[in-house]
């Protein structure tokens, strides 16, 4: 009745992601991104939040990338912005944003936010991640992996002192 979904819509319903195959009187069938068909009773569909990605004109992409502590943050941000501007499907409005998000254990984490046409979300996201990695490598910005420094002390000499009772 509300027409929140229709055949062909890309949706997330009840923590399941896929494309609407059929909407029947009793149930709704979703082709999951993995290929299986999930049949949900319409009572579940009606009681669940529905994220309909087909109704949006644009979607925001959120990516988190860590750079090493020894890397130049300003250079990394400028390099990432250039990579975004070089992709014609990254929208100019709202303007892409790159911020320092977290000082993590092994990296300085940058959050990258930009908008793309909704139909191109997954394709552009995948391409942009690849392009950002290549761009950062080309200017010598390291994307680190988790690391731990382990310090070893010299062994402590332990002397056993026997008490009078132990001597007996």
PDB file of C-alpha atoms in Angstrom, residues 9-119:
ATOM      1  CA  UNK A   9      14.849  -2.188  -5.946  1.00  0.00           C
ATOM      2  CA  UNK A  10      18.193  -2.650  -4.165  1.00  0.00           C
ATOM      3  CA  UNK A  11      17.319  -2.966  -0.477  1.00  0.00           C
ATOM      4  CA  UNK A  12      18.405  -3.916   3.007  1.00  0.00           C
ATOM      5  CA  UNK A  13      15.569  -5.535   4.974  1.00  0.00           C
ATOM      6  CA  UNK A  14      16.005  -7.367   8.274  1.00  0.00           C
ATOM      7  CA  UNK A  15      19.823  -7.230   7.910  1.00  0.00           C
ATOM      8  CA  UNK A  16      19.631  -8.869   4.467  1.00  0.00           C
ATOM      9  CA  UNK A  17      20.963  -7.084   1.371  1.00  0.00           C
ATOM     10  CA  UNK A  18      19.740  -7.752  -2.141  1.00  0.00           C
ATOM     11  CA  UNK A  19      17.358  -6.975  -4.982  1.00  0.00           C
ATOM     12  CA  UNK A  20      13.576  -7.346  -4.772  1.00  0.00           C
ATOM     13  CA  UNK A  21      12.500 -10.234  -7.023  1.00  0.00           C
ATOM     14  CA  UNK A  22       8.765 -10.395  -6.207  1.00  0.00           C
ATOM     15  CA  UNK A  23       6.301  -8.768  -3.841  1.00  0.00           C
ATOM     16  CA  UNK A  24       3.385 -11.102  -3.216  1.00  0.00           C
ATOM     17  CA  UNK A  25       0.323 -11.083  -0.996  1.00  0.00           C
ATOM     18  CA  UNK A  26       1.957 -13.286   1.650  1.00  0.00           C
ATOM     19  CA  UNK A  27       5.704 -12.901   1.119  1.00  0.00           C
ATOM     20  CA  UNK A  28       8.487 -10.932  -0.552  1.00  0.00           C
ATOM     21  CA  UNK A  29      11.420 -12.558  -2.343  1.00  0.00           C
ATOM     22  CA  UNK A  30      14.852 -10.948  -2.282  1.00  0.00           C
ATOM     23  CA  UNK A  31      17.770 -12.111  -4.424  1.00  0.00           C
ATOM     24  CA  UNK A  32      20.691 -11.681  -2.028  1.00  0.00           C
ATOM     25  CA  UNK A  33      23.944 -10.265  -3.399  1.00  0.00           C
ATOM     26  CA  UNK A  34      25.410 -13.751  -2.931  1.00  0.00           C
ATOM     27  CA  UNK A  35      22.788 -15.147  -5.348  1.00  0.00           C
ATOM     28  CA  UNK A  36      20.408 -16.987  -3.012  1.00  0.00           C
ATOM     29  CA  UNK A  37      16.704 -16.187  -2.967  1.00  0.00           C
ATOM     30  CA  UNK A  38      15.400 -15.205   0.478  1.00  0.00           C
ATOM     31  CA  UNK A  39      11.668 -15.339   1.081  1.00  0.00           C
ATOM     32  CA  UNK A  40      10.470 -13.099   3.900  1.00  0.00           C
ATOM     33  CA  UNK A  41       6.918 -13.081   5.209  1.00  0.00           C
ATOM     34  CA  UNK A  42       5.354  -9.703   4.532  1.00  0.00           C
ATOM     35  CA  UNK A  43       4.747  -9.339   8.285  1.00  0.00           C
ATOM     36  CA  UNK A  44       8.556  -9.326   8.725  1.00  0.00           C
ATOM     37  CA  UNK A  45       8.980  -6.863   5.851  1.00  0.00           C
ATOM     38  CA  UNK A  46       6.353  -4.525   7.334  1.00  0.00           C
ATOM     39  CA  UNK A  47       7.892  -4.721  10.827  1.00  0.00           C
ATOM     40  CA  UNK A  48      11.488  -4.174   9.641  1.00  0.00           C
ATOM     41  CA  UNK A  49      13.282  -0.991   8.726  1.00  0.00           C
ATOM     42  CA  UNK A  50      13.656  -0.917   4.942  1.00  0.00           C
ATOM     43  CA  UNK A  51      16.685   0.720   3.386  1.00  0.00           C
ATOM     44  CA  UNK A  52      15.796   1.294  -0.261  1.00  0.00           C
ATOM     45  CA  UNK A  53      18.942   2.276  -2.143  1.00  0.00           C
ATOM     46  CA  UNK A  54      17.188   2.498  -5.504  1.00  0.00           C
ATOM     47  CA  UNK A  55      15.173   5.547  -4.505  1.00  0.00           C
ATOM     48  CA  UNK A  56      18.235   7.686  -3.796  1.00  0.00           C
ATOM     49  CA  UNK A  57      19.745   9.881  -6.463  1.00  0.00           C
ATOM     50  CA  UNK A  58      23.136   9.928  -4.718  1.00  0.00           C
ATOM     51  CA  UNK A  59      24.813   8.027  -1.892  1.00  0.00           C
ATOM     52  CA  UNK A  60      27.680   8.958   0.379  1.00  0.00           C
ATOM     53  CA  UNK A  61      30.722   6.702   0.391  1.00  0.00           C
ATOM     54  CA  UNK A  62      32.633   6.428   3.685  1.00  0.00           C
ATOM     55  CA  UNK A  63      36.154   4.980   3.551  1.00  0.00           C
ATOM     56  CA  UNK A  64      38.719   4.770   6.336  1.00  0.00           C
ATOM     57  CA  UNK A  65      42.401   4.521   5.373  1.00  0.00           C
ATOM     58  CA  UNK A  66      45.360   4.425   7.729  1.00  0.00           C
ATOM     59  CA  UNK A  67      48.688   6.057   6.988  1.00  0.00           C
ATOM     60  CA  UNK A  68      51.915   5.605   8.927  1.00  0.00           C
ATOM     61  CA  UNK A  69      52.791   7.978  11.734  1.00  0.00           C
ATOM     62  CA  UNK A  70      55.893   9.030   9.801  1.00  0.00           C
ATOM     63  CA  UNK A  71      53.853  10.073   6.744  1.00  0.00           C
ATOM     64  CA  UNK A  72      53.012  13.690   5.935  1.00  0.00           C
ATOM     65  CA  UNK A  73      49.288  14.086   6.762  1.00  0.00           C
ATOM     66  CA  UNK A  74      48.775  17.191   4.600  1.00  0.00           C
ATOM     67  CA  UNK A  75      50.400  15.504   1.604  1.00  0.00           C
ATOM     68  CA  UNK A  76      48.229  12.400   2.126  1.00  0.00           C
ATOM     69  CA  UNK A  77      45.031  14.463   2.315  1.00  0.00           C
ATOM     70  CA  UNK A  78      45.931  16.429  -0.831  1.00  0.00           C
ATOM     71  CA  UNK A  79      46.812  13.221  -2.696  1.00  0.00           C
ATOM     72  CA  UNK A  80      43.505  11.608  -1.722  1.00  0.00           C
ATOM     73  CA  UNK A  81      41.514  14.688  -2.767  1.00  0.00           C
ATOM     74  CA  UNK A  82      43.282  14.717  -6.138  1.00  0.00           C
ATOM     75  CA  UNK A  83      42.424  11.029  -6.639  1.00  0.00           C
ATOM     76  CA  UNK A  84      38.770  11.812  -5.853  1.00  0.00           C
ATOM     77  CA  UNK A  85      38.640  14.791  -8.236  1.00  0.00           C
ATOM     78  CA  UNK A  86      40.132  12.628 -10.995  1.00  0.00           C
ATOM     79  CA  UNK A  87      37.105  10.305 -10.892  1.00  0.00           C
ATOM     80  CA  UNK A  88      34.300  11.808 -12.967  1.00  0.00           C
ATOM     81  CA  UNK A  89      31.623   9.946 -10.965  1.00  0.00           C
ATOM     82  CA  UNK A  90      32.599  11.566  -7.648  1.00  0.00           C
ATOM     83  CA  UNK A  91      30.120  14.413  -7.234  1.00  0.00           C
ATOM     84  CA  UNK A  92      31.368  17.975  -6.732  1.00  0.00           C
ATOM     85  CA  UNK A  93      28.424  18.810  -4.453  1.00  0.00           C
ATOM     86  CA  UNK A  94      28.563  18.122  -1.608  1.00  0.00           C
ATOM     87  CA  UNK A  95      32.320  18.478  -1.829  1.00  0.00           C
ATOM     88  CA  UNK A  96      34.461  15.469  -0.826  1.00  0.00           C
ATOM     89  CA  UNK A  97      35.934  15.651   2.675  1.00  0.00           C
ATOM     90  CA  UNK A  98      39.076  14.042   4.107  1.00  0.00           C
ATOM     91  CA  UNK A  99      39.594  14.316   7.864  1.00  0.00           C
ATOM     92  CA  UNK A 100      41.983  12.914  10.450  1.00  0.00           C
ATOM     93  CA  UNK A 101      39.666  10.530  12.273  1.00  0.00           C
ATOM     94  CA  UNK A 102      41.716   8.512  14.749  1.00  0.00           C
ATOM     95  CA  UNK A 103      45.218   8.163  16.123  1.00  0.00           C
ATOM     96  CA  UNK A 104      45.178   4.368  16.145  1.00  0.00           C
ATOM     97  CA  UNK A 105      47.758   1.872  17.412  1.00  0.00           C
ATOM     98  CA  UNK A 106      49.553   1.398  14.104  1.00  0.00           C
ATOM     99  CA  UNK A 107      48.284   4.246  11.930  1.00  0.00           C
ATOM    100  CA  UNK A 108      46.810   7.696  11.621  1.00  0.00           C
ATOM    101  CA  UNK A 109      43.332   6.922  10.289  1.00  0.00           C
ATOM    102  CA  UNK A 110      41.835   9.236   7.691  1.00  0.00           C
ATOM    103  CA  UNK A 111      38.107   9.275   6.987  1.00  0.00           C
ATOM    104  CA  UNK A 112      37.137   9.959   3.391  1.00  0.00           C
ATOM    105  CA  UNK A 113      33.570  11.059   2.639  1.00  0.00           C
ATOM    106  CA  UNK A 114      32.252  11.692  -0.868  1.00  0.00           C
ATOM    107  CA  UNK A 115      29.040  11.372  -2.867  1.00  0.00           C
ATOM    108  CA  UNK A 116      28.383   9.310  -5.999  1.00  0.00           C
ATOM    109  CA  UNK A 117      25.342   8.483  -8.148  1.00  0.00           C
ATOM    110  CA  UNK A 118      23.418   5.792  -6.241  1.00  0.00           C
ATOM    111  CA  UNK A 119      23.488   3.324  -9.140  1.00  0.00           C
TER     112      UNK A 119
END
